[in-house]
Coordinates of N, CA and C in Angstrom, one line a residue:
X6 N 77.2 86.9 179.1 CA 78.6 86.6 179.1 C 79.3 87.7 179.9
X7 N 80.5 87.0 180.9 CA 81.0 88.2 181.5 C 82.6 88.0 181.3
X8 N 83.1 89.2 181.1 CA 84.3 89.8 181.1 C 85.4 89.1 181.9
X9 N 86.3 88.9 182.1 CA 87.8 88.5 183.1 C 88.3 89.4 182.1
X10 N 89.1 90.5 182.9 CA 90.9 90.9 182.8 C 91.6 90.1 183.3
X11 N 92.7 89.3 182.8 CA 93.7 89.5 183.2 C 94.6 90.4 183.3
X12 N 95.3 90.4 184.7 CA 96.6 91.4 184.4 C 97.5 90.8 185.0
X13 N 98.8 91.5 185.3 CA 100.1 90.9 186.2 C 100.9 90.5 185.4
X14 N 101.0 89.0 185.1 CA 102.2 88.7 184.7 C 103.9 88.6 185.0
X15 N 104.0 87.5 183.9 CA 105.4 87.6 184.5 C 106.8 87.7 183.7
X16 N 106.6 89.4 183.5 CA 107.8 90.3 183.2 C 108.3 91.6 183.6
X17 N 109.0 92.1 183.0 CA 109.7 93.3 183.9 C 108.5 94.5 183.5
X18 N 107.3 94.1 182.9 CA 106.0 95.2 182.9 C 105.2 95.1 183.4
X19 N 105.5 94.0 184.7 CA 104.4 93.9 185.5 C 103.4 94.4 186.3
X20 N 104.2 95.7 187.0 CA 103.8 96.8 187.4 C 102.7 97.7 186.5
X21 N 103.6 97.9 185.2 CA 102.5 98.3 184.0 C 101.0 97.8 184.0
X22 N 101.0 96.6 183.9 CA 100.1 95.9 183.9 C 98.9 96.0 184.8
X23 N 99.4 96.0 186.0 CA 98.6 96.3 187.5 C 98.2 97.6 187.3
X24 N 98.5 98.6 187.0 CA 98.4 99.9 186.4 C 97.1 99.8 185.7
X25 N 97.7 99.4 184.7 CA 96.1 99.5 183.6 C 94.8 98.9 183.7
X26 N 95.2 97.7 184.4 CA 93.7 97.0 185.1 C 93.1 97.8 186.1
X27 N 93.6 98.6 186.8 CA 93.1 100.0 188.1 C 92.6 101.2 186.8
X28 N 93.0 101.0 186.2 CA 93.3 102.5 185.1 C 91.5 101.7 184.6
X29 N 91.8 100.3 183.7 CA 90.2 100.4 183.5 C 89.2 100.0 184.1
X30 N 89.6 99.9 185.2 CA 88.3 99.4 186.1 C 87.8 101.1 186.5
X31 N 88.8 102.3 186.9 CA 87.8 103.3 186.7 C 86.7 104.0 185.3
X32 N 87.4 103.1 184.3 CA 86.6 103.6 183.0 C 85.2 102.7 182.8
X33 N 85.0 101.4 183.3 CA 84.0 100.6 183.2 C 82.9 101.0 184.1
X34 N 82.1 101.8 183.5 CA 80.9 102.2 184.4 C 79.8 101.3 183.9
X35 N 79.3 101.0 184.9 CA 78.2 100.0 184.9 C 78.8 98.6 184.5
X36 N 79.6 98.2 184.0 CA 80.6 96.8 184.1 C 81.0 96.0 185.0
X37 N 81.1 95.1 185.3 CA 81.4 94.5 186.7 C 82.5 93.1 186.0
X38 N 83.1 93.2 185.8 CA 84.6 92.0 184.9 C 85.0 91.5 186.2
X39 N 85.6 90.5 186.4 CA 86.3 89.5 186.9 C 87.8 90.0 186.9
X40 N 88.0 90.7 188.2 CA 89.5 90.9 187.8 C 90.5 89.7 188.3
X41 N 91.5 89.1 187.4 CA 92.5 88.0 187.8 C 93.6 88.3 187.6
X42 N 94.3 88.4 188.4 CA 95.9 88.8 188.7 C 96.6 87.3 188.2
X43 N 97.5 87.7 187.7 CA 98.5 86.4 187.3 C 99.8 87.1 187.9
X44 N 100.4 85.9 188.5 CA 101.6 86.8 189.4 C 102.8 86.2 188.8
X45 N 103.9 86.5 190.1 CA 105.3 85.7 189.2 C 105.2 84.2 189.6
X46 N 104.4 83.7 190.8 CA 104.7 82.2 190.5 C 103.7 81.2 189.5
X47 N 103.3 82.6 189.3 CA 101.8 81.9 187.5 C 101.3 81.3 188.5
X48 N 100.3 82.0 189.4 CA 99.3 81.9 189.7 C 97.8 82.7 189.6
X49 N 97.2 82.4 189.4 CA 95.8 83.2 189.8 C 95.3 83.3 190.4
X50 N 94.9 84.8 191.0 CA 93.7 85.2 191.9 C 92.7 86.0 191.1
X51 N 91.7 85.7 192.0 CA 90.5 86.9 192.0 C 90.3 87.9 193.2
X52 N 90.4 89.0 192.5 CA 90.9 90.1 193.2 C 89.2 91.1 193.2
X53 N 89.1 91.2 194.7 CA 87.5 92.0 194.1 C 88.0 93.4 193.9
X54 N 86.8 93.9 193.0 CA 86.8 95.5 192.8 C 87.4 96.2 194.0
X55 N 87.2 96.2 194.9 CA 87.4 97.2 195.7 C 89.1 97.1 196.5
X56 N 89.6 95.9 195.7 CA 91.0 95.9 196.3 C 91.9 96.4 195.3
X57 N 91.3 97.0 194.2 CA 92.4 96.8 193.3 C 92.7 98.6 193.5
X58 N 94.2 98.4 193.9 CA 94.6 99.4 193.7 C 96.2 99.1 194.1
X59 N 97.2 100.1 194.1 CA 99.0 99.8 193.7 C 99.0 99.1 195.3
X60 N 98.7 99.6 196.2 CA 99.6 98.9 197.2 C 99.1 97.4 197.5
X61 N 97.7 97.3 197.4 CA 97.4 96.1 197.5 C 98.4 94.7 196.8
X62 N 98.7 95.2 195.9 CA 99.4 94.4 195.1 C 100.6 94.4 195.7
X63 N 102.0 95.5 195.9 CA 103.0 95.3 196.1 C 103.2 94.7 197.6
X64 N 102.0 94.8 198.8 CA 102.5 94.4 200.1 C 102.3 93.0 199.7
X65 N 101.8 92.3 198.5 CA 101.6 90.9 198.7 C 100.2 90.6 198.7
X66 N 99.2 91.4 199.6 CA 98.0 91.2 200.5 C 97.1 90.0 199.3
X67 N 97.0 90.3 197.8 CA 96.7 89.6 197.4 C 96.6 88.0 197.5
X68 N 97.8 87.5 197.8 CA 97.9 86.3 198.2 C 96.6 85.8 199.1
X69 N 96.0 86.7 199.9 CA 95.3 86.4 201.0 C 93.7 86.1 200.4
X70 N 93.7 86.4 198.6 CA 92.4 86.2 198.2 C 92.1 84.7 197.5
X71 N 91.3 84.7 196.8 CA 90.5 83.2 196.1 C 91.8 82.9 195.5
X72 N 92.7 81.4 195.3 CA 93.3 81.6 194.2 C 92.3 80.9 192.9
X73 N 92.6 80.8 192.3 CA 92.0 80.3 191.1 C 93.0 79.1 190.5
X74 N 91.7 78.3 189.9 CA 92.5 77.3 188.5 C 92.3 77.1 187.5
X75 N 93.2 76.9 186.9 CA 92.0 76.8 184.9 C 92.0 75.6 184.5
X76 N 90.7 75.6 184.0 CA 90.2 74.3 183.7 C 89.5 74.7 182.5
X77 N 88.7 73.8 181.4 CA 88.7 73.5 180.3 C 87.2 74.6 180.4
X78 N 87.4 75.9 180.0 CA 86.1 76.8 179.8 C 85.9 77.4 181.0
X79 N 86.7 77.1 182.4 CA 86.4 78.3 183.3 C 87.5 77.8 184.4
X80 N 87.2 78.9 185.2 CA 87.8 79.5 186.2 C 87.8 78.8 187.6
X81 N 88.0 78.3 188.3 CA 87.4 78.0 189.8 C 88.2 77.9 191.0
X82 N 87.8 78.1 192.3 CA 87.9 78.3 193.8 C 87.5 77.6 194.1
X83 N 88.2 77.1 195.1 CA 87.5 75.9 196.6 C 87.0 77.0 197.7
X84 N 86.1 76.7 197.6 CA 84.6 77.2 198.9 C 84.7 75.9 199.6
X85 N 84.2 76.5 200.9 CA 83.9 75.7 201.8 C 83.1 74.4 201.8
X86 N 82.3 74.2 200.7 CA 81.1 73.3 200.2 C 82.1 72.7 198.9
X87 N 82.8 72.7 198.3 CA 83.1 72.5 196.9 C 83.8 72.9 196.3
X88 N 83.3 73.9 195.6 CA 84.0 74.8 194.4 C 83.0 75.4 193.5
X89 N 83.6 76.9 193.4 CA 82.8 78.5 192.9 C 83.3 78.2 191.2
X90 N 82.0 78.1 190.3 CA 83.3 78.0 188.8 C 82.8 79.5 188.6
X91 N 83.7 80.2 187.7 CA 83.1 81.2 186.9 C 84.2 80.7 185.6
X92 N 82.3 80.8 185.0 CA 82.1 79.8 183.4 C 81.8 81.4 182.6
X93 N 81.6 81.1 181.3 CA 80.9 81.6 180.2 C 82.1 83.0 180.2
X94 N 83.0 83.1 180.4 CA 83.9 84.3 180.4 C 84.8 84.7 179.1
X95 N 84.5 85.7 178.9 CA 85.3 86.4 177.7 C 86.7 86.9 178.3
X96 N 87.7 86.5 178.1 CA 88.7 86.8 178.7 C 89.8 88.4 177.8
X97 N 89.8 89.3 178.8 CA 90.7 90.4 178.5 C 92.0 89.9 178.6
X98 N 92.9 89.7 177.7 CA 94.3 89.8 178.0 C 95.1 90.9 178.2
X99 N 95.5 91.5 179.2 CA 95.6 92.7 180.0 C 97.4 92.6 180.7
X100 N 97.7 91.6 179.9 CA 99.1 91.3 180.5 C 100.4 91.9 179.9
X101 N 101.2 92.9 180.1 CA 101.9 93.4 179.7 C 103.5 92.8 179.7
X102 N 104.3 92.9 178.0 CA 105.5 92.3 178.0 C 105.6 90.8 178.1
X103 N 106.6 89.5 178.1 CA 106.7 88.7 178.0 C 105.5 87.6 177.9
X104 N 105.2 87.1 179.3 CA 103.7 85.9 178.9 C 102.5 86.9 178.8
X105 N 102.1 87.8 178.4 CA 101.4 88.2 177.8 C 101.2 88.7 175.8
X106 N 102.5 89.2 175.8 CA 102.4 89.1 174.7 C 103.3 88.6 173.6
X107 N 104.0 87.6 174.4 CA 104.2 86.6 173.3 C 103.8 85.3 173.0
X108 N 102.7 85.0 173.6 CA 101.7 84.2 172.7 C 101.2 83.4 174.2
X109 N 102.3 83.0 175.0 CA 102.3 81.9 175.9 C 100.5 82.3 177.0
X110 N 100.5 83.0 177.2 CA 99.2 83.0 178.1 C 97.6 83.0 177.3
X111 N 97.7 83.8 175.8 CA 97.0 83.0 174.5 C 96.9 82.2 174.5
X112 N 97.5 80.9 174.1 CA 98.1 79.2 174.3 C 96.8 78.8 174.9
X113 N 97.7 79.5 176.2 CA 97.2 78.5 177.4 C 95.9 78.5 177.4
X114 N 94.9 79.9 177.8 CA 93.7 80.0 177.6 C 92.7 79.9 176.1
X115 N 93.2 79.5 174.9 CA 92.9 79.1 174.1 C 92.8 77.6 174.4
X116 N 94.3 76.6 174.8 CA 93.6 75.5 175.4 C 92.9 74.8 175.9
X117 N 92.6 75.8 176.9 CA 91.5 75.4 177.8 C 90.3 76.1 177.1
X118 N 89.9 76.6 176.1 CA 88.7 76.6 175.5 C 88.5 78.0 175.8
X119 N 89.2 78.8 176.2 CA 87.8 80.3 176.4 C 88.3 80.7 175.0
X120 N 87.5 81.8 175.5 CA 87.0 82.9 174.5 C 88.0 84.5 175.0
X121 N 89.0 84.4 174.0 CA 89.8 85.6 174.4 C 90.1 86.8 173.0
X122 N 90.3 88.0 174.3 CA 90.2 89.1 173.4 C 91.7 89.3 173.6
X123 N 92.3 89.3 172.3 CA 94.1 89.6 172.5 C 94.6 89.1 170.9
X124 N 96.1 89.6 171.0 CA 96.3 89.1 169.5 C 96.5 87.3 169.6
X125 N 96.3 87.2 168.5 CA 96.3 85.4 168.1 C 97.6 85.4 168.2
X126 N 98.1 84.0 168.9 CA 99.6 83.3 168.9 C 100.8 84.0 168.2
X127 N 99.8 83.7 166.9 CA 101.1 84.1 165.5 C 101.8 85.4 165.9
X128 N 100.5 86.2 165.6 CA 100.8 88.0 165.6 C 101.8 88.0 166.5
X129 N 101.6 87.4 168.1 CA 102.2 87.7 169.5 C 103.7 87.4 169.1
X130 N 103.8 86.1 168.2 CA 105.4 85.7 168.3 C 106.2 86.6 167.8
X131 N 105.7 86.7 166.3 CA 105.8 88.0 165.1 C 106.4 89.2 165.8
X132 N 105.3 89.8 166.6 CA 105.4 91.1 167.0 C 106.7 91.3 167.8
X133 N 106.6 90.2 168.8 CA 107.7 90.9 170.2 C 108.8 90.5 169.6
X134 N 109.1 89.6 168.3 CA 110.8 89.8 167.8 C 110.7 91.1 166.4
X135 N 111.3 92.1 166.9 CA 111.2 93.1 165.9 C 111.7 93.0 164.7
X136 N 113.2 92.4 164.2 CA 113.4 91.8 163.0 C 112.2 91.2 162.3
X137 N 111.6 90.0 163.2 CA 110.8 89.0 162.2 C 109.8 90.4 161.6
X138 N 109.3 91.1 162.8 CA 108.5 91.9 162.3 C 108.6 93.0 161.1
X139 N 109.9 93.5 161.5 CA 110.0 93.8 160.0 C 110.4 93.3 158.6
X140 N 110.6 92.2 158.3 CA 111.0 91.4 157.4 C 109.6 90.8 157.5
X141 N 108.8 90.7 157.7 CA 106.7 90.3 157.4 C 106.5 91.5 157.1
X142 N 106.8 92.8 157.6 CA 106.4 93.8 157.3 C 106.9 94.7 155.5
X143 N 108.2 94.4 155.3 CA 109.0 94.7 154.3 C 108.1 93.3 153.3
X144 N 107.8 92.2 153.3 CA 107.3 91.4 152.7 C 106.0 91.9 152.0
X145 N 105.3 92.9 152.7 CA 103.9 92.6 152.5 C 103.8 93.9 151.9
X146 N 105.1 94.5 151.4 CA 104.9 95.5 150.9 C 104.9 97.5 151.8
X147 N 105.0 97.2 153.3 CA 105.2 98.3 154.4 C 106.8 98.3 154.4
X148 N 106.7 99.6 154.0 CA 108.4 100.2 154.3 C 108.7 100.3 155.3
X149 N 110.0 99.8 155.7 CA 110.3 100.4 157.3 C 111.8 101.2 157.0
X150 N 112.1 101.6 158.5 CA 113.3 102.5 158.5 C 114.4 101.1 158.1
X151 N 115.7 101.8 157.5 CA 117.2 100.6 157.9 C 117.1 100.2 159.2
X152 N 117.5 98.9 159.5 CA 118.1 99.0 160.5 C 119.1 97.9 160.8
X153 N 119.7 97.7 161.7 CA 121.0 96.7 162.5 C 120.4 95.5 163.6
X154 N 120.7 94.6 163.5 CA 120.6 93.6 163.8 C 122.2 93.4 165.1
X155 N 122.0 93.8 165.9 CA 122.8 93.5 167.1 C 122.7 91.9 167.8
X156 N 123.9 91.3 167.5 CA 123.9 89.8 168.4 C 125.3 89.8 170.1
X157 N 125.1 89.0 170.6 CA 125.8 88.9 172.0 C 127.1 88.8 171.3
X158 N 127.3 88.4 170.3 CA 128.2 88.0 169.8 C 129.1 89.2 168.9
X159 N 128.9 90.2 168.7 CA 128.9 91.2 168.1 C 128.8 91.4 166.9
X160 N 128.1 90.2 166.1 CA 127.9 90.6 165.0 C 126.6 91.3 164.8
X161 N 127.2 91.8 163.4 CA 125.9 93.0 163.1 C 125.3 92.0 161.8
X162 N 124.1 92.2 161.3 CA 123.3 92.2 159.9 C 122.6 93.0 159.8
X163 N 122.1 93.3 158.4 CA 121.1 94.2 157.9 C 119.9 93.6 157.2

């Protein structure tokens, strides 16, 4: 079985994101993962090892590599002959902020059948609204600080 990170995404941590997938591809010694960029028009590429690093990403140049599509258990590129799948992948979810961690990019690759390492749907929705989180958290018995509930509207709750 082999590894895909995702990273990129599409939120205001996207940079973050691109960050950490360079951050662990120097900690992966002897690993060889599938790195796949998810950008803002939600698309994917495959990005080889040796491109990944900050500027590649911000001049664009990526665009210029494999894109990818997802299909039900893998990955795949149009080659000259057909199409390259990469099957049997454990997928890293590596995507920082919005479709990453609130559930939506989970979803997706749960639909199509892989196998991913990330929080499950629930946790993701749970987590990134902080109220719900603490009112599950105050539920289950974990104290949290008071706090204020701020709306556009200017009301407050506790």
């Amino acid at each position: 079985m082999k590894f895909a990170i995702i990273f990129g995404g599409v939120s205001f941590e996207h940079e973050i994101s691109i960050v950490s997938a360079i951050t662990l591809k120097k900690v992966l010694h002897g690993e060889e993962p599938l790195f796949i960029f998810f950008d803002f028009e939600k698309e994917f590429y495959l990005i080889p090892d040796e491109k990944m690093n900050v500027n590649f990403f911000s001049s664009k140049e990526y665009k210029k590599e494999k894109k990818l599509s997802l299909n039900s258990g893998f990955f795949e590129t149009k080659v000259i002959f057909g199409k390259e799948k990469f099957s049997n992948l454990k997928v890293i979810n590596l995507v920082h902020g919005g479709t990453g961690e609130d559930g939506i990019l989970f979803s997706l690759l749960e639909l199509h059948d892989f196998s991913v390492i990330s929080p499950r749907r629930e946790a993701s929705v749970l987590s990134l609204n902080k109220e719900l989180t603490k009112i599950y958290a105050n539920s289950v018995g974990v104290e949290t600080l008071d706090y204020e509930v701020l709306s556009r509207k200017g009301e407050r709750s506790l």
